[in-house]
Coordinates of C-alpha atoms (C1' of nucleotides) in Angstrom, one line a residue:
Chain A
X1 CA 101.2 200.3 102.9
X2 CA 103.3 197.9 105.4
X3 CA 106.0 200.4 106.6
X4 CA 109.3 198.4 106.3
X5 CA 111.4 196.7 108.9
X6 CA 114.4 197.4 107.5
X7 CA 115.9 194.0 107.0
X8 CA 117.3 192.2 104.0
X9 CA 115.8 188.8 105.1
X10 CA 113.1 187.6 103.1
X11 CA 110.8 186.9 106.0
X12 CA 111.1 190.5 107.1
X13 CA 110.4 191.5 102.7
X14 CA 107.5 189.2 103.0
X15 CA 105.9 190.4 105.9
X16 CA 106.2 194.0 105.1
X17 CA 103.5 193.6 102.3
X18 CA 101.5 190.3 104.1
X19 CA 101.8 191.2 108.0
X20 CA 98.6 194.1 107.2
X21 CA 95.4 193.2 108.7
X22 CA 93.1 191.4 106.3
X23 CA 96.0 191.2 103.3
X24 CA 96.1 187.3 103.9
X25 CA 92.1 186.5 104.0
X26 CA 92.0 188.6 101.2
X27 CA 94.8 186.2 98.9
X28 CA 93.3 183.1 100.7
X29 CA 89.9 184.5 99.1
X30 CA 91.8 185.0 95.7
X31 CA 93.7 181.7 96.0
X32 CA 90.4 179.7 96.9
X33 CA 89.0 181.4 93.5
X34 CA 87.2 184.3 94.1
X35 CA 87.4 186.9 91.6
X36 CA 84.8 189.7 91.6
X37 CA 85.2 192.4 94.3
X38 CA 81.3 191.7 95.5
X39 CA 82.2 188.0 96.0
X40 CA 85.7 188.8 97.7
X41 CA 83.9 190.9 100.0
X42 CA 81.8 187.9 100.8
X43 CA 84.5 185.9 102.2
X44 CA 85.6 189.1 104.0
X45 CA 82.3 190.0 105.4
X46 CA 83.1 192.3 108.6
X47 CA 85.5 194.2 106.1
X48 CA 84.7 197.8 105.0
X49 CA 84.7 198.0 101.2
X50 CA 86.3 201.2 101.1
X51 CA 89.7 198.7 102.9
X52 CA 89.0 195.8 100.6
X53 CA 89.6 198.0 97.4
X54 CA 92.4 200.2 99.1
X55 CA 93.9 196.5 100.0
X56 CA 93.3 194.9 96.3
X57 CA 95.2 198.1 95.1
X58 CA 98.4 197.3 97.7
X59 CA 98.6 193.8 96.5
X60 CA 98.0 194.8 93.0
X61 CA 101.0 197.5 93.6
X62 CA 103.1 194.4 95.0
X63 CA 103.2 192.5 92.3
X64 CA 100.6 189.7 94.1
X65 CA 97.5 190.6 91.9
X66 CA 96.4 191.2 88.6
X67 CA 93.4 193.8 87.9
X68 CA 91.6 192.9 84.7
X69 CA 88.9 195.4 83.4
X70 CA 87.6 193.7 80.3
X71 CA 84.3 196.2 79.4
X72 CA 83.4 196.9 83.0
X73 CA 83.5 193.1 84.1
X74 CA 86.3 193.7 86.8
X75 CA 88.1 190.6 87.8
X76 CA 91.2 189.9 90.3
X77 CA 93.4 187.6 89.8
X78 CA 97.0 186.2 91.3
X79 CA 100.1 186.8 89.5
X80 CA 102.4 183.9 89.3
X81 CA 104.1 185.5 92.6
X82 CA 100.5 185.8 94.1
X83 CA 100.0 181.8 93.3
X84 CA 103.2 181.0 95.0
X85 CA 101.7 182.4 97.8
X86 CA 99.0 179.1 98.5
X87 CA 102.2 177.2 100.4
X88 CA 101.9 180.1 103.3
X89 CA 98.0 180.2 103.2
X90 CA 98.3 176.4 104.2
X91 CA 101.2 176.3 106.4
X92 CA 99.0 179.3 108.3
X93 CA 96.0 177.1 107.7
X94 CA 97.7 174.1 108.8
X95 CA 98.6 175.4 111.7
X96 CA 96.0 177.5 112.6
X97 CA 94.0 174.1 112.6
X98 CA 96.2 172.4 114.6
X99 CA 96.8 174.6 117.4
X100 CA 93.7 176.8 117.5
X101 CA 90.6 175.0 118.1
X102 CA 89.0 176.6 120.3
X103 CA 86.7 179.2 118.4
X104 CA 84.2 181.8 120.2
X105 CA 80.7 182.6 119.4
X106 CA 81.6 185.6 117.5
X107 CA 83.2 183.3 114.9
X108 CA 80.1 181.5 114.1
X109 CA 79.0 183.2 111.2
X110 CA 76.2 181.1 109.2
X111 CA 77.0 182.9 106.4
X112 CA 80.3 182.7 105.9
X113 CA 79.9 178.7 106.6
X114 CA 77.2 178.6 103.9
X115 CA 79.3 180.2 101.4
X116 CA 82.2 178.1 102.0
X117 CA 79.8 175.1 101.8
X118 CA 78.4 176.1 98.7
X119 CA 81.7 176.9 97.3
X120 CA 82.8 172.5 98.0
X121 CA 79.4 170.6 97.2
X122 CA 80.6 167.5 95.3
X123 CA 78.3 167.8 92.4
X124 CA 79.2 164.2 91.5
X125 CA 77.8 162.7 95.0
X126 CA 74.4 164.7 94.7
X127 CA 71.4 163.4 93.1
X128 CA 70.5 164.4 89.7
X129 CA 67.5 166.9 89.6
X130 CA 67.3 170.1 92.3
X131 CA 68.3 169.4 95.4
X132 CA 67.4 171.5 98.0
X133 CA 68.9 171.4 101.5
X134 CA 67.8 173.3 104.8
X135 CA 69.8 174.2 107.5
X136 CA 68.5 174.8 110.6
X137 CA 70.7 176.5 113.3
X138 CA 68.5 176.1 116.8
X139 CA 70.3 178.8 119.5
X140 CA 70.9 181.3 116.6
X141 CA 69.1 184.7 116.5
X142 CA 65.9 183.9 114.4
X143 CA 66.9 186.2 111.0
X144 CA 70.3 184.1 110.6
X145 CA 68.7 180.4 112.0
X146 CA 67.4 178.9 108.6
X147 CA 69.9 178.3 105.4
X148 CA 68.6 176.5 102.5
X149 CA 71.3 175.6 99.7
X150 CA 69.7 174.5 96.4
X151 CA 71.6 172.4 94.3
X152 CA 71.2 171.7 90.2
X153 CA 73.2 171.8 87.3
X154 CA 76.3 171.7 88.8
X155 CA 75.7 174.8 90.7
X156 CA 74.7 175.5 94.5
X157 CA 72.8 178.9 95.3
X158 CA 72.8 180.2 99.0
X159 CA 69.5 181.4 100.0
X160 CA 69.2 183.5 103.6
X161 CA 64.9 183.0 102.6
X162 CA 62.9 179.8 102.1
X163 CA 63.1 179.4 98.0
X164 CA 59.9 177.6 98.0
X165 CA 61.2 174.3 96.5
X166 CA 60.5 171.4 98.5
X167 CA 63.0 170.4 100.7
X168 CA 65.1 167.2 100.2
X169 CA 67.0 167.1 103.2
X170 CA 66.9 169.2 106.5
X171 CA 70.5 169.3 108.4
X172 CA 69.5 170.4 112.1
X173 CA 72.4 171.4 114.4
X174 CA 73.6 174.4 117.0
X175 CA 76.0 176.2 114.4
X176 CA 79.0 175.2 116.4
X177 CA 78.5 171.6 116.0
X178 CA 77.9 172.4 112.4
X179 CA 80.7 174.6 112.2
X180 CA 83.0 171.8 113.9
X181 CA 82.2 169.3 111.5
X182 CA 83.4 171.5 108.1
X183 CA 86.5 172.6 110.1
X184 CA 87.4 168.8 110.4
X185 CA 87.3 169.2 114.8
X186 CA 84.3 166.8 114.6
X187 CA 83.6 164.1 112.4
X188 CA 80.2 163.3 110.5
X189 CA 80.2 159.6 112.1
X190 CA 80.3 161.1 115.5
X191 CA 78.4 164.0 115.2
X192 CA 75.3 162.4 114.0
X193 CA 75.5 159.3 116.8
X194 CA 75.4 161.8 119.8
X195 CA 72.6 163.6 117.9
X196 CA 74.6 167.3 117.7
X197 CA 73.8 167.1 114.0
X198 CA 70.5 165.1 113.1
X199 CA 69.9 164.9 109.3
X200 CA 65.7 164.6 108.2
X201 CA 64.5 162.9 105.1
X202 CA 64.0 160.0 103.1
X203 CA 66.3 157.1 104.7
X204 CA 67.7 156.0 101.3
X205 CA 69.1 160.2 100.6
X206 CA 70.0 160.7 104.9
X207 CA 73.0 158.1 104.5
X208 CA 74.6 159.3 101.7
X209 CA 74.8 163.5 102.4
X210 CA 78.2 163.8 104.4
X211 CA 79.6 162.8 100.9
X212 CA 78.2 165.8 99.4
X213 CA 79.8 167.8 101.0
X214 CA 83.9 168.2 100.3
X215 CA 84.9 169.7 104.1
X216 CA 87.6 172.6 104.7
X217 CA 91.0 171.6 103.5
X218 CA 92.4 172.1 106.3
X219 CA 89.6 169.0 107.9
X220 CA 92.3 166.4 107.1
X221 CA 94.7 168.0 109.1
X222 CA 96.4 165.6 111.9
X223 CA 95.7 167.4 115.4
X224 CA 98.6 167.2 117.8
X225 CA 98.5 165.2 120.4
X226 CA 96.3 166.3 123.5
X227 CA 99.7 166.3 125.8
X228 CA 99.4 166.3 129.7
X229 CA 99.2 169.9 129.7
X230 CA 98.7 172.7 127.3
X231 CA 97.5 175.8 127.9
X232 CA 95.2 177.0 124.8
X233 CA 94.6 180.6 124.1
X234 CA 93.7 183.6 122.5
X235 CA 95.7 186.6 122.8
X236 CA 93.8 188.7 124.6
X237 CA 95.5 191.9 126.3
Chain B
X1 CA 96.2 192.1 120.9
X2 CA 95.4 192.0 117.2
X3 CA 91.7 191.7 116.6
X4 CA 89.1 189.4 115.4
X5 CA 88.4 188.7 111.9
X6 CA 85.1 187.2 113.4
X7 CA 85.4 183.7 111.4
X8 CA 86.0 180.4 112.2
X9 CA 88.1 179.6 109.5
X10 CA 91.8 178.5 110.6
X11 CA 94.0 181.0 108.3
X12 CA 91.5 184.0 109.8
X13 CA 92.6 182.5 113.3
X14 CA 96.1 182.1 112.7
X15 CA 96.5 185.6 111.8
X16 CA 94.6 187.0 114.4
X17 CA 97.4 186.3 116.5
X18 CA 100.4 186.6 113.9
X19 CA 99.8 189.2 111.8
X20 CA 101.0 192.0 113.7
X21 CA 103.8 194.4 113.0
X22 CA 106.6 192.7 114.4
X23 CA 105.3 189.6 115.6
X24 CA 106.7 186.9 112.6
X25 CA 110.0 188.2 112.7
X26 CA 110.5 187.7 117.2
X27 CA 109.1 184.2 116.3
X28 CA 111.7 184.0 113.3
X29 CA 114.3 184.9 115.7
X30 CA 113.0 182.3 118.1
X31 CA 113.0 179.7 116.1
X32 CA 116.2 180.6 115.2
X33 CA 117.2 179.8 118.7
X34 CA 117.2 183.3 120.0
X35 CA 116.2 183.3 123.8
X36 CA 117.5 185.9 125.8
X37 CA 115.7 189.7 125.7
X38 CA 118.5 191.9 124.3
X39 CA 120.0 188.7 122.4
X40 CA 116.4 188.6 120.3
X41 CA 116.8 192.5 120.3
X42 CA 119.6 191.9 118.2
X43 CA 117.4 190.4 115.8
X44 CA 115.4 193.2 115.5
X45 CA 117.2 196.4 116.4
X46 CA 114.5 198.7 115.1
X47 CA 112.2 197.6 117.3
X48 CA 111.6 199.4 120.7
X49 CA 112.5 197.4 123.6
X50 CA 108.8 198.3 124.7
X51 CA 106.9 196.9 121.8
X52 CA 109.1 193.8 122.1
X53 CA 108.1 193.3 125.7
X54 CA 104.9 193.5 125.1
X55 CA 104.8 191.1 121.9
X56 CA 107.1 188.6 123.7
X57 CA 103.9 189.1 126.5
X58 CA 101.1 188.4 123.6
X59 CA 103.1 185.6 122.4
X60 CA 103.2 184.0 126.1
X61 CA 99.7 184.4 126.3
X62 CA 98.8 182.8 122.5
X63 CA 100.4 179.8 123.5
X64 CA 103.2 180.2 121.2
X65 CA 106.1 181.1 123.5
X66 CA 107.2 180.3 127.0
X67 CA 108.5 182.8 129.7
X68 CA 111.3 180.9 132.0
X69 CA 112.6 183.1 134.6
X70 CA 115.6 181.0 136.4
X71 CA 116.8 182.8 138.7
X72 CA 116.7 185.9 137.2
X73 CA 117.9 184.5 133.9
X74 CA 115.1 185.1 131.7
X75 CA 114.7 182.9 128.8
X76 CA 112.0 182.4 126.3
X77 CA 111.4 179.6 124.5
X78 CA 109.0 178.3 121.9
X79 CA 106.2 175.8 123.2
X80 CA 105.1 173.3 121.2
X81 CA 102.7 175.3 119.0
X82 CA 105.3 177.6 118.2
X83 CA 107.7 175.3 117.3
X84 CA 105.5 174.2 114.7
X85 CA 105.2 177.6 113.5
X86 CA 108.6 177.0 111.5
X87 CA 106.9 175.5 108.4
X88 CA 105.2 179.4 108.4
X89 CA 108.7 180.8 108.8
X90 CA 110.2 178.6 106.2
X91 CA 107.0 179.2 103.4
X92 CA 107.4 182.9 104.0
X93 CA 111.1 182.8 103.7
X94 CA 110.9 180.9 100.6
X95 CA 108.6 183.1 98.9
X96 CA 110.2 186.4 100.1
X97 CA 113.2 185.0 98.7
X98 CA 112.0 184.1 95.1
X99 CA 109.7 187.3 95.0
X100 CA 111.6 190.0 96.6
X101 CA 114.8 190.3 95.4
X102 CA 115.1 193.8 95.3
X103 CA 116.4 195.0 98.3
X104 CA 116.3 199.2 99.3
X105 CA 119.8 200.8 100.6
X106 CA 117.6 201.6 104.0
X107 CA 117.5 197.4 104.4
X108 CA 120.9 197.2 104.0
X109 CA 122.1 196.8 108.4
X110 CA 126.0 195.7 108.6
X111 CA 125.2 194.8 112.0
X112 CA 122.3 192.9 111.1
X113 CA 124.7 191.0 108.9
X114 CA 127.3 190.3 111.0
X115 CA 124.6 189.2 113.5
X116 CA 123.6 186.5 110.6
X117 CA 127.3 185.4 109.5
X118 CA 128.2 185.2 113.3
X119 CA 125.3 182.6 113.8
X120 CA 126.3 180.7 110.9
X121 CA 130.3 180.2 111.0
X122 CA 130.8 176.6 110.1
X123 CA 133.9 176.2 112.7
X124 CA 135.0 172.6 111.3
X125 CA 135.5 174.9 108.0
X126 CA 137.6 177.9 109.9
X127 CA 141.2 177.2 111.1
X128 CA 141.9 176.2 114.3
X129 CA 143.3 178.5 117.0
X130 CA 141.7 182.2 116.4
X131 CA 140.6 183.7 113.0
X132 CA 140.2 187.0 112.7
X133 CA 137.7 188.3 109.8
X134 CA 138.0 191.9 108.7
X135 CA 135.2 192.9 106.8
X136 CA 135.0 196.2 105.1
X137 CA 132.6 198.1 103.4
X138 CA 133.3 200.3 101.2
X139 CA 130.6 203.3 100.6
X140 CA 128.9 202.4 103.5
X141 CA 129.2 205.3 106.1
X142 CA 132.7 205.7 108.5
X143 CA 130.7 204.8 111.8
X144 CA 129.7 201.4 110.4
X145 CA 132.3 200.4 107.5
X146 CA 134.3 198.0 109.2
X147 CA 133.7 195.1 111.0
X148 CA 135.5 192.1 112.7
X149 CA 134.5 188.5 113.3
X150 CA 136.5 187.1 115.8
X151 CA 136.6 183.0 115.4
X152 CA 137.8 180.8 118.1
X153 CA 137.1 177.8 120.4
X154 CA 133.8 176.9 118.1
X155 CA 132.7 180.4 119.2
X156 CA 132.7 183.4 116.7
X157 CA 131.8 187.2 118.3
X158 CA 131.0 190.4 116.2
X159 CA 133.2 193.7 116.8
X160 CA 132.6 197.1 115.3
X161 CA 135.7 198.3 116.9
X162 CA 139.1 196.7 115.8
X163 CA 139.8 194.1 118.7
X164 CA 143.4 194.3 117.5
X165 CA 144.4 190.6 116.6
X166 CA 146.2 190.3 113.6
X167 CA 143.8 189.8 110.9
X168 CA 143.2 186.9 109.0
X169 CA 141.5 187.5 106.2
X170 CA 140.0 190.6 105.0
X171 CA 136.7 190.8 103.3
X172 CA 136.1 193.6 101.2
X173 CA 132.4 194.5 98.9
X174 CA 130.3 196.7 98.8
X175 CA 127.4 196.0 101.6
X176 CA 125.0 195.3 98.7
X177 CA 126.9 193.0 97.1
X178 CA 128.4 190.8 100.8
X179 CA 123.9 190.7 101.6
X180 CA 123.2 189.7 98.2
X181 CA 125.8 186.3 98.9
X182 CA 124.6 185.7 102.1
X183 CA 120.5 185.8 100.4
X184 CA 122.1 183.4 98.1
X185 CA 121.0 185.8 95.2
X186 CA 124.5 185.8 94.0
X187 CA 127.1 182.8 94.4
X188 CA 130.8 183.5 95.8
X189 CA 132.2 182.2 92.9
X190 CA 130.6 185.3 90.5
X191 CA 131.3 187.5 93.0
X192 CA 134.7 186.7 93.4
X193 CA 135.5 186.4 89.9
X194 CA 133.6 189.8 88.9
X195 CA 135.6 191.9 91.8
X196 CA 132.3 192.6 93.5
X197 CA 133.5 190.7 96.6
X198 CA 137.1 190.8 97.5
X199 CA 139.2 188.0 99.6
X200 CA 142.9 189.4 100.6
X201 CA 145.0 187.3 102.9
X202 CA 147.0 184.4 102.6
X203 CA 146.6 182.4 99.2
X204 CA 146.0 178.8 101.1
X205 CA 143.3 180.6 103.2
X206 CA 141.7 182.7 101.0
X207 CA 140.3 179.8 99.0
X208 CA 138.4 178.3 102.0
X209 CA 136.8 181.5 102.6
X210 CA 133.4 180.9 101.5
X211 CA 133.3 177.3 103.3
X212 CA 133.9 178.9 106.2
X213 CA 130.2 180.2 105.8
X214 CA 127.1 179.0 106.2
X215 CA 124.7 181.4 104.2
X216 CA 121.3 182.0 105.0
X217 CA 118.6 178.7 105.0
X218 CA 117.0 180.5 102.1
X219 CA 120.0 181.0 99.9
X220 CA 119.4 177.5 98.1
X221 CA 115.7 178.5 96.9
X222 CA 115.5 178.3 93.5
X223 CA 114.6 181.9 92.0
X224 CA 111.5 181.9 89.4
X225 CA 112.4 182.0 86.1
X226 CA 112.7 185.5 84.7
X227 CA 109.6 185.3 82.6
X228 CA 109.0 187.9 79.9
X229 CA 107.4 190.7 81.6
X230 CA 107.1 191.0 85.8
X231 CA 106.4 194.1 87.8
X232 CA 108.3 193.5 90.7
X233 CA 107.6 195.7 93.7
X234 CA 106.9 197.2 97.5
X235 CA 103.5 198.1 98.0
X236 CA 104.7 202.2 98.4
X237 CA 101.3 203.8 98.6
Chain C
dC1 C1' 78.6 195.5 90.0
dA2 C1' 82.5 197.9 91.7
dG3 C1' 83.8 200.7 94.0
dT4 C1' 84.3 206.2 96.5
dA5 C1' 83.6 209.7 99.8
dT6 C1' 83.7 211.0 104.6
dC7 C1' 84.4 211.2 109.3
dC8 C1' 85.9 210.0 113.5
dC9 C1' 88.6 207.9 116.7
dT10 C1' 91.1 204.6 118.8
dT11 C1' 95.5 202.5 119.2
dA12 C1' 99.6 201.0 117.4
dT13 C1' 104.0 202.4 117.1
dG14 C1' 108.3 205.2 117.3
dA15 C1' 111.4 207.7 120.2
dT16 C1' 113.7 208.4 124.3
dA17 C1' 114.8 208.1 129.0
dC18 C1' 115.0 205.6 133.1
dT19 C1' 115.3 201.4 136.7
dG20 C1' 115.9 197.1 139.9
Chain D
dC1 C1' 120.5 191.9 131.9
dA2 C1' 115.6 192.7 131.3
dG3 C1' 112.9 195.3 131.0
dT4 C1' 109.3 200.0 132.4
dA5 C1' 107.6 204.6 131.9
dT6 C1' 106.1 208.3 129.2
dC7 C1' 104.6 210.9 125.4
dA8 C1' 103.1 212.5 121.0
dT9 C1' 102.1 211.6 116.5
dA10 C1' 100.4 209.3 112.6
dA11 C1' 97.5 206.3 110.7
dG12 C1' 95.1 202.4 110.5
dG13 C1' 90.7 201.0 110.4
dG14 C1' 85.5 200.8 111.5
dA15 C1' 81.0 202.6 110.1
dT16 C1' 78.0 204.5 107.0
dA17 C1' 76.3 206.6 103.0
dC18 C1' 76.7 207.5 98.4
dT19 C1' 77.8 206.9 93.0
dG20 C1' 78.6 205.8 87.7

DNA sequence: CAGTATCCCTTATGATACTG
DNA sequence: CAGTATCATAAGGGATACTG
């Protein structure tokens, strides 16, 4: 529920239903566009279902979310209230970017990076036809190493198992590296010079793939300014 | 500590480390210029001095907040990174403002209030010499019904017990009504002119009144329009 | 697809009293 | 002033299996 804090200000009345563990992923899921309760739980992978439907029914409660059951096709949806919410997903995003760069190994999921890959491929910037592209994660545990995203019609599938096509374009890099470059901490140019990300295929295809894909939103973000000394950190007690 | 989400992406890392019971509102009072222990107690007076130690102690450790101990005068401040936490502050105020507006009798704290007003007396507005501010309550219980502000020397102090100057100006509403001017959710003038809020005291003063107050930084958000049909709500399950 | 049903168990938090 | 110490309770949340 959020027990309350007993205050009139409107930070206090906000936090009360947004302060509960996984409420926010779960309206940055809704306000990026999800809808279905199988493909929420995809952005909220390490999230019991049994939490993710008692959490959909507190923001429903609140006023943040619609339910729609049209014939057994069950969709979510933000209220007007709910949409309001996107300026505090970004300011958190925003700042989470800015000051919080430092992400452990236990972040990396290769999953959760090839869904939100899938979700920003610029259709326009990809060649016409199927393309298929294969991801290959050296230094992660063999069942998770090897993506492939096939792209046509407008639509990009995530496939965890070789989908037999013939690959277009193979993007090789440790997960990190990969990971750095949709976050924004690491730029294509860069990455591919040193060689932490090496794309394979036809020359005329390799130069024009960092345009297919639209990075995090939060890539653009200006970093602050390494000053003489910071201390970084995760809370940790 | 608050735990991982396990992802990489910057609103699951911001809230790792904010989205704790308690933790928004200590760095509301912070960035509200709060530094002292039992001053940001003040700020949130339901809060037991333990938890507070220790989530002052988490927010050292994020990065986010600065321990200075001068001499035994123990002060914390906000770093950097937490200073730029007040665009979070400001989007959550916002919204809790022009989504919550319904306010339960429990969040109703005089003291809390006073706390507010005190930090907010615009003194170029008050008289000079010493202004004494009587602020009663009707319907809100004996032990916390009356109030005084005590203005003087560009320095205003909160009294539940009557300091005995002669009062200047006596303010008189029902609790509900004096929190819903200083949320901005109802302007002096209707107030005034509906009885709701009550000014007695000399007729060149009692004009002034409201200038002498600066109401809460979210008082100017503008409300949503009322549309047809809302449910507005806490999340009570 | 869209959830429920259980079960267990840590731990977060509230309340209160005390200290250098 | 600036916290610690202690304690007991509730409940929040993780894991897993199951259902119409």
């Amino acid at each position: 529920m959020g027990s309350s804090y007993y205050q009139f200000c409107p930070v206090a009345k906000a936090m009360e239903l947004l302060d509960e563990r996984w409420t926010m992923l779960i309206v940055r899921e809704l306000v990026t566009g999800s809808q279905h309760f199988n493909e929420l739980r995809r952005g909220v992978p390490r999230m019991s279902p049994t939490l993710l439907s008692k959490r959909l029914g507190q923001l429903v409660r609140a006023g943040i979310a619609d339910r729609h059951d049209d014939d057994g096709d069950v969709r979510y949806t933000l209220t007007s209230a709910g949409r309001d919410l996107q300026p505090v997903v970004e300011a958190l995003g925003v700042w989470g970017t800015r000051w919080i760069g430092e992400i452990g190994d236990e972040d990396l999921d290769p999953k959760l990076l090839l869904w939100d890959i899938h979700r920003n491929i610029d259709h326009d910037a990809v060649p016409v036809g199927r393309t298929t592209i294969h991801f290959d994660f050296p230094g992660t545990p063999a069942h998770s190493r090897h993506w492939w995203l096939v792209i046509a019609a407008g639509q990009a599938d995530v496939c965890d198992a070789d989908p037999g096509f013939p690959v277009t374009i193979t993007i090789t890099a440790a997960l990190r590296y990969m990971v750095r470059v949709w976050r924004g901490d690491l730029d294509w140019r860069t990455a591919l010079r040193s060689g932490d990300v090496t794309i394979t295929g036809p020359e005329e295809l390799r130069r024009s793939v960092p345009q297919w894909f639209t990075l995090s939103v939060f890539a653009p973000v200006a970093r602050p300014v390494p000053s003489a000394s910071r201390r970084d950190g995760q809370i940790t007690s």
